[in-house]
Each structure stands twice: as structure tokens, then as C-alpha cells.
mmCIF file with all atom_site columns, C-alpha atoms in Angstrom:
data_model
loop_
_atom_site.group_PDB
_atom_site.id
_atom_site.type_symbol
_atom_site.label_atom_id
_atom_site.label_alt_id
_atom_site.label_comp_id
_atom_site.label_asym_id
_atom_site.label_entity_id
_atom_site.label_seq_id
_atom_site.pdbx_PDB_ins_code
_atom_site.Cartn_x
_atom_site.Cartn_y
_atom_site.Cartn_z
_atom_site.occupancy
_atom_site.B_iso_or_equiv
_atom_site.pdbx_formal_charge
_atom_site.auth_seq_id
_atom_site.auth_comp_id
_atom_site.auth_asym_id
_atom_site.auth_atom_id
_atom_site.pdbx_PDB_model_num
ATOM 1  C CA . MET A 1 1  ? -127.018 -119.079 90.329 1.00 0.00 ? 12  MET A CA 1
ATOM 2  C CA . ASN A 1 2  ? -123.994 -116.451 89.460 1.00 0.00 ? 13  ASN A CA 1
ATOM 3  C CA . LYS A 1 3  ? -120.864 -116.305 91.235 1.00 0.00 ? 14  LYS A CA 1
ATOM 4  C CA . ILE A 1 4  ? -118.656 -113.174 90.238 1.00 0.00 ? 15  ILE A CA 1
ATOM 5  C CA . THR A 1 5  ? -115.035 -114.355 90.484 1.00 0.00 ? 16  THR A CA 1
ATOM 6  C CA . ASP A 1 6  ? -113.163 -111.338 89.149 1.00 0.00 ? 17  ASP A CA 1
ATOM 7  C CA . ILE A 1 7  ? -113.539 -107.817 89.145 1.00 0.00 ? 18  ILE A CA 1
ATOM 8  C CA . PHE A 1 8  ? -111.004 -105.175 87.500 1.00 0.00 ? 19  PHE A CA 1
ATOM 9  C CA . GLY A 1 9  ? -112.081 -101.886 88.542 1.00 0.00 ? 20  GLY A CA 1
ATOM 10 C CA . TYR A 1 10 ? -110.944 -98.968  87.003 1.00 0.00 ? 21  TYR A CA 1
ATOM 11 C CA . ILE A 1 11 ? -112.715 -96.250  89.375 1.00 0.00 ? 22  ILE A CA 1
ATOM 12 C CA . SER A 1 12 ? -111.857 -95.399  92.952 1.00 0.00 ? 23  SER A CA 1
ATOM 13 C CA . SER A 1 13 ? -113.718 -97.435  95.579 1.00 0.00 ? 24  SER A CA 1
ATOM 14 C CA . LYS A 1 14 ? -114.612 -94.065  97.067 1.00 0.00 ? 25  LYS A CA 1
ATOM 15 C CA . GLN A 1 15 ? -116.663 -93.766  93.628 1.00 0.00 ? 26  GLN A CA 1
ATOM 16 C CA . MET A 1 16 ? -118.052 -97.384  93.936 1.00 0.00 ? 27  MET A CA 1
ATOM 17 C CA . ASN A 1 17 ? -117.030 -99.946  96.322 1.00 0.00 ? 28  ASN A CA 1
ATOM 18 C CA . LEU A 1 18 ? -116.589 -103.737 95.546 1.00 0.00 ? 29  LEU A CA 1
ATOM 19 C CA . GLU A 1 19 ? -119.991 -104.577 97.705 1.00 0.00 ? 30  GLU A CA 1
ATOM 20 C CA . TYR A 1 20 ? -121.837 -102.270 95.396 1.00 0.00 ? 31  TYR A CA 1
ATOM 21 C CA . ILE A 1 21 ? -120.249 -103.425 92.214 1.00 0.00 ? 32  ILE A CA 1
ATOM 22 C CA . GLU A 1 22 ? -121.010 -107.220 92.860 1.00 0.00 ? 33  GLU A CA 1
ATOM 23 C CA . LYS A 1 23 ? -124.355 -106.164 93.735 1.00 0.00 ? 34  LYS A CA 1
ATOM 24 C CA . ILE A 1 24 ? -125.515 -104.616 90.408 1.00 0.00 ? 35  ILE A CA 1
ATOM 25 C CA . LEU A 1 25 ? -123.671 -106.853 88.514 1.00 0.00 ? 36  LEU A CA 1
ATOM 26 C CA . LEU A 1 26 ? -125.627 -109.620 90.222 1.00 0.00 ? 37  LEU A CA 1
ATOM 27 C CA . GLN A 1 27 ? -128.906 -107.572 89.673 1.00 0.00 ? 38  GLN A CA 1
ATOM 28 C CA . ALA A 1 28 ? -128.007 -107.518 86.048 1.00 0.00 ? 39  ALA A CA 1
ATOM 29 C CA . LEU A 1 29 ? -127.583 -111.121 85.635 1.00 0.00 ? 40  LEU A CA 1
ATOM 30 C CA . ASP A 1 30 ? -130.477 -112.090 87.382 1.00 0.00 ? 41  ASP A CA 1
ATOM 31 C CA . GLN A 1 31 ? -132.104 -110.034 84.734 1.00 0.00 ? 42  GLN A CA 1
ATOM 32 C CA . LYS A 1 32 ? -131.194 -112.251 82.041 1.00 0.00 ? 43  LYS A CA 1
ATOM 33 C CA . GLN A 1 33 ? -130.707 -109.536 79.669 1.00 0.00 ? 44  GLN A CA 1
ATOM 34 C CA . ASP A 1 34 ? -128.009 -108.197 77.549 1.00 0.00 ? 45  ASP A CA 1
ATOM 35 C CA . MET A 1 35 ? -128.048 -104.870 79.092 1.00 0.00 ? 46  MET A CA 1
ATOM 36 C CA . TYR A 1 36 ? -129.329 -103.506 82.379 1.00 0.00 ? 47  TYR A CA 1
ATOM 37 C CA . LYS A 1 37 ? -129.742 -99.714  83.492 1.00 0.00 ? 48  LYS A CA 1
ATOM 38 C CA . VAL A 1 38 ? -129.453 -99.220  87.241 1.00 0.00 ? 49  VAL A CA 1
ATOM 39 C CA . PRO A 1 39 ? -132.424 -97.219  88.280 1.00 0.00 ? 50  PRO A CA 1
ATOM 40 C CA . ASP A 1 40 ? -131.751 -93.608  89.117 1.00 0.00 ? 51  ASP A CA 1
ATOM 41 C CA . THR A 1 41 ? -128.362 -93.524  88.152 1.00 0.00 ? 52  THR A CA 1
ATOM 42 C CA . ASP A 1 42 ? -126.335 -93.268  84.482 1.00 0.00 ? 53  ASP A CA 1
ATOM 43 C CA . ILE A 1 43 ? -124.513 -96.878  85.218 1.00 0.00 ? 54  ILE A CA 1
ATOM 44 C CA . VAL A 1 44 ? -125.474 -99.478  82.728 1.00 0.00 ? 55  VAL A CA 1
ATOM 45 C CA . VAL A 1 45 ? -124.177 -103.052 83.276 1.00 0.00 ? 56  VAL A CA 1
ATOM 46 C CA . TYR A 1 46 ? -123.399 -105.272 79.742 1.00 0.00 ? 57  TYR A CA 1
ATOM 47 C CA . ILE A 1 47 ? -123.536 -108.927 79.393 1.00 0.00 ? 58  ILE A CA 1
ATOM 48 C CA . GLY A 1 48 ? -121.032 -110.319 77.103 1.00 0.00 ? 59  GLY A CA 1
ATOM 49 C CA . ILE A 1 49 ? -117.740 -109.327 75.636 1.00 0.00 ? 60  ILE A CA 1
ATOM 50 C CA . PRO A 1 50 ? -116.828 -105.621 75.236 1.00 0.00 ? 61  PRO A CA 1
ATOM 51 C CA . ASN A 1 51 ? -115.998 -104.160 71.411 1.00 0.00 ? 62  ASN A CA 1
ATOM 52 C CA . ASP A 1 52 ? -112.467 -103.559 71.200 1.00 0.00 ? 63  ASP A CA 1
ATOM 53 C CA . SER A 1 53 ? -113.231 -100.152 70.156 1.00 0.00 ? 64  SER A CA 1
ATOM 54 C CA . ILE A 1 54 ? -114.446 -98.907  73.920 1.00 0.00 ? 65  ILE A CA 1
ATOM 55 C CA . LEU A 1 55 ? -111.527 -100.521 75.479 1.00 0.00 ? 66  LEU A CA 1
ATOM 56 C CA . ASP A 1 56 ? -107.641 -99.536  76.141 1.00 0.00 ? 67  ASP A CA 1
ATOM 57 C CA . GLU A 1 57 ? -104.762 -101.794 76.012 1.00 0.00 ? 68  GLU A CA 1
ATOM 58 C CA . TYR A 1 58 ? -105.099 -102.801 80.073 1.00 0.00 ? 69  TYR A CA 1
ATOM 59 C CA . LYS A 1 59 ? -109.013 -103.527 79.687 1.00 0.00 ? 70  LYS A CA 1
ATOM 60 C CA . LYS A 1 60 ? -108.330 -105.532 76.686 1.00 0.00 ? 71  LYS A CA 1
ATOM 61 C CA . GLY A 1 61 ? -105.793 -107.472 78.622 1.00 0.00 ? 72  GLY A CA 1
ATOM 62 C CA . ALA A 1 62 ? -108.262 -107.977 81.295 1.00 0.00 ? 73  ALA A CA 1
ATOM 63 C CA . VAL A 1 63 ? -111.115 -109.136 78.979 1.00 0.00 ? 74  VAL A CA 1
ATOM 64 C CA . GLN A 1 64 ? -108.448 -111.749 77.193 1.00 0.00 ? 75  GLN A CA 1
ATOM 65 C CA . ASP A 1 65 ? -107.328 -112.823 80.744 1.00 0.00 ? 76  ASP A CA 1
ATOM 66 C CA . LEU A 1 66 ? -110.998 -113.761 81.664 1.00 0.00 ? 77  LEU A CA 1
ATOM 67 C CA . LEU A 1 67 ? -111.527 -115.569 78.606 1.00 0.00 ? 78  LEU A CA 1
ATOM 68 C CA . ILE A 1 68 ? -108.491 -117.564 78.941 1.00 0.00 ? 79  ILE A CA 1
ATOM 69 C CA . CYS A 1 69 ? -109.861 -118.855 82.496 1.00 0.00 ? 80  CYS A CA 1
ATOM 70 C CA . ASN A 1 70 ? -113.198 -119.479 80.671 1.00 0.00 ? 81  ASN A CA 1
ATOM 71 C CA . ARG A 1 71 ? -115.120 -116.904 82.420 1.00 0.00 ? 82  ARG A CA 1
ATOM 72 C CA . ASN A 1 72 ? -118.345 -115.220 81.236 1.00 0.00 ? 83  ASN A CA 1
ATOM 73 C CA . ILE A 1 73 ? -118.300 -111.450 81.143 1.00 0.00 ? 84  ILE A CA 1
ATOM 74 C CA . ALA A 1 74 ? -120.000 -108.672 82.239 1.00 0.00 ? 85  ALA A CA 1
ATOM 75 C CA . TYR A 1 75 ? -118.749 -105.138 81.992 1.00 0.00 ? 86  TYR A CA 1
ATOM 76 C CA . ILE A 1 76 ? -120.215 -101.803 83.724 1.00 0.00 ? 87  ILE A CA 1
ATOM 77 C CA . ILE A 1 77 ? -120.342 -98.379  81.788 1.00 0.00 ? 88  ILE A CA 1
ATOM 78 C CA . LYS A 1 78 ? -120.773 -94.978  83.316 1.00 0.00 ? 89  LYS A CA 1
ATOM 79 C CA . ASN A 1 79 ? -120.468 -91.765  81.574 1.00 0.00 ? 90  ASN A CA 1
ATOM 80 C CA . ASN A 1 80 ? -119.520 -93.495  78.563 1.00 0.00 ? 91  ASN A CA 1
ATOM 81 C CA . GLN A 1 81 ? -116.591 -95.183  80.017 1.00 0.00 ? 92  GLN A CA 1
ATOM 82 C CA . VAL A 1 82 ? -115.828 -98.698  81.072 1.00 0.00 ? 93  VAL A CA 1
ATOM 83 C CA . ILE A 1 83 ? -115.243 -98.654  84.837 1.00 0.00 ? 94  ILE A CA 1
ATOM 84 C CA . VAL A 1 84 ? -115.513 -102.355 85.666 1.00 0.00 ? 95  VAL A CA 1
ATOM 85 C CA . ILE A 1 85 ? -114.685 -105.692 83.877 1.00 0.00 ? 96  ILE A CA 1
ATOM 86 C CA . ALA A 1 86 ? -116.077 -108.380 85.977 1.00 0.00 ? 97  ALA A CA 1
ATOM 87 C CA . GLY A 1 87 ? -115.722 -112.478 85.071 1.00 0.00 ? 98  GLY A CA 1
ATOM 88 C CA . TYR A 1 88 ? -118.855 -114.731 86.702 1.00 0.00 ? 99  TYR A CA 1
ATOM 89 C CA . VAL A 1 89 ? -119.474 -118.273 86.386 1.00 0.00 ? 100 VAL A CA 1
ATOM 90 C CA . ILE A 1 90 ? -122.803 -119.959 86.497 1.00 0.00 ? 101 ILE A CA 1
ATOM 91 C CA . VAL A 1 91 ? -123.365 -122.483 89.441 1.00 0.00 ? 102 VAL A CA 1
ATOM 92 C CA . ASN A 1 92 ? -125.662 -124.861 89.768 1.00 0.00 ? 103 ASN A CA 1
#
């Protein structure tokens, strides 16, 4: 079982609320694949550490913070932009 522990959002809550973010992250993690396309949207969830080339300094800092805390990482892309970086743990 996966538990989302941290969410760094770079989109307004009016565009995507926390409950929806958590829902699609958990759906992606349940698929056990590196990439999950959310049906009927232009949203893609990736599991793993994002490439530095798609991150600004703030997002790179978020990734580093999660790695320091020993979190697994997932991130959400919409319109070719990273809009969420999340940390999660695997709970038995």
C-alpha cells in the first residue's frame, strides 16, 4: 500500500485540488508502471525522479528535500509542465 506524504503543487487549487492530486497519484502507483496517463485528460503521472532539465530551481529543491527524507518520488505533468512533485512511502 502506498501513502502520499508530501505534495509540492505548482498549480492553483482551483485548477486541481489536493484530493484530486492524491487520487490520481494513488491510481498511478497502483498501476505499478513508470507512467500513467489519466483517462480523458492531458495529465500524465510519472513515478521516479524527474530529469533536471524539466525542473526550475524551486522544483529541484523539492526533489532534493524528498530525497533527503528518504521518500519515493512521483510527479505530474500537464501541458508539458511539471505541476506537482510528490513524495510517498510504501506501507505494509
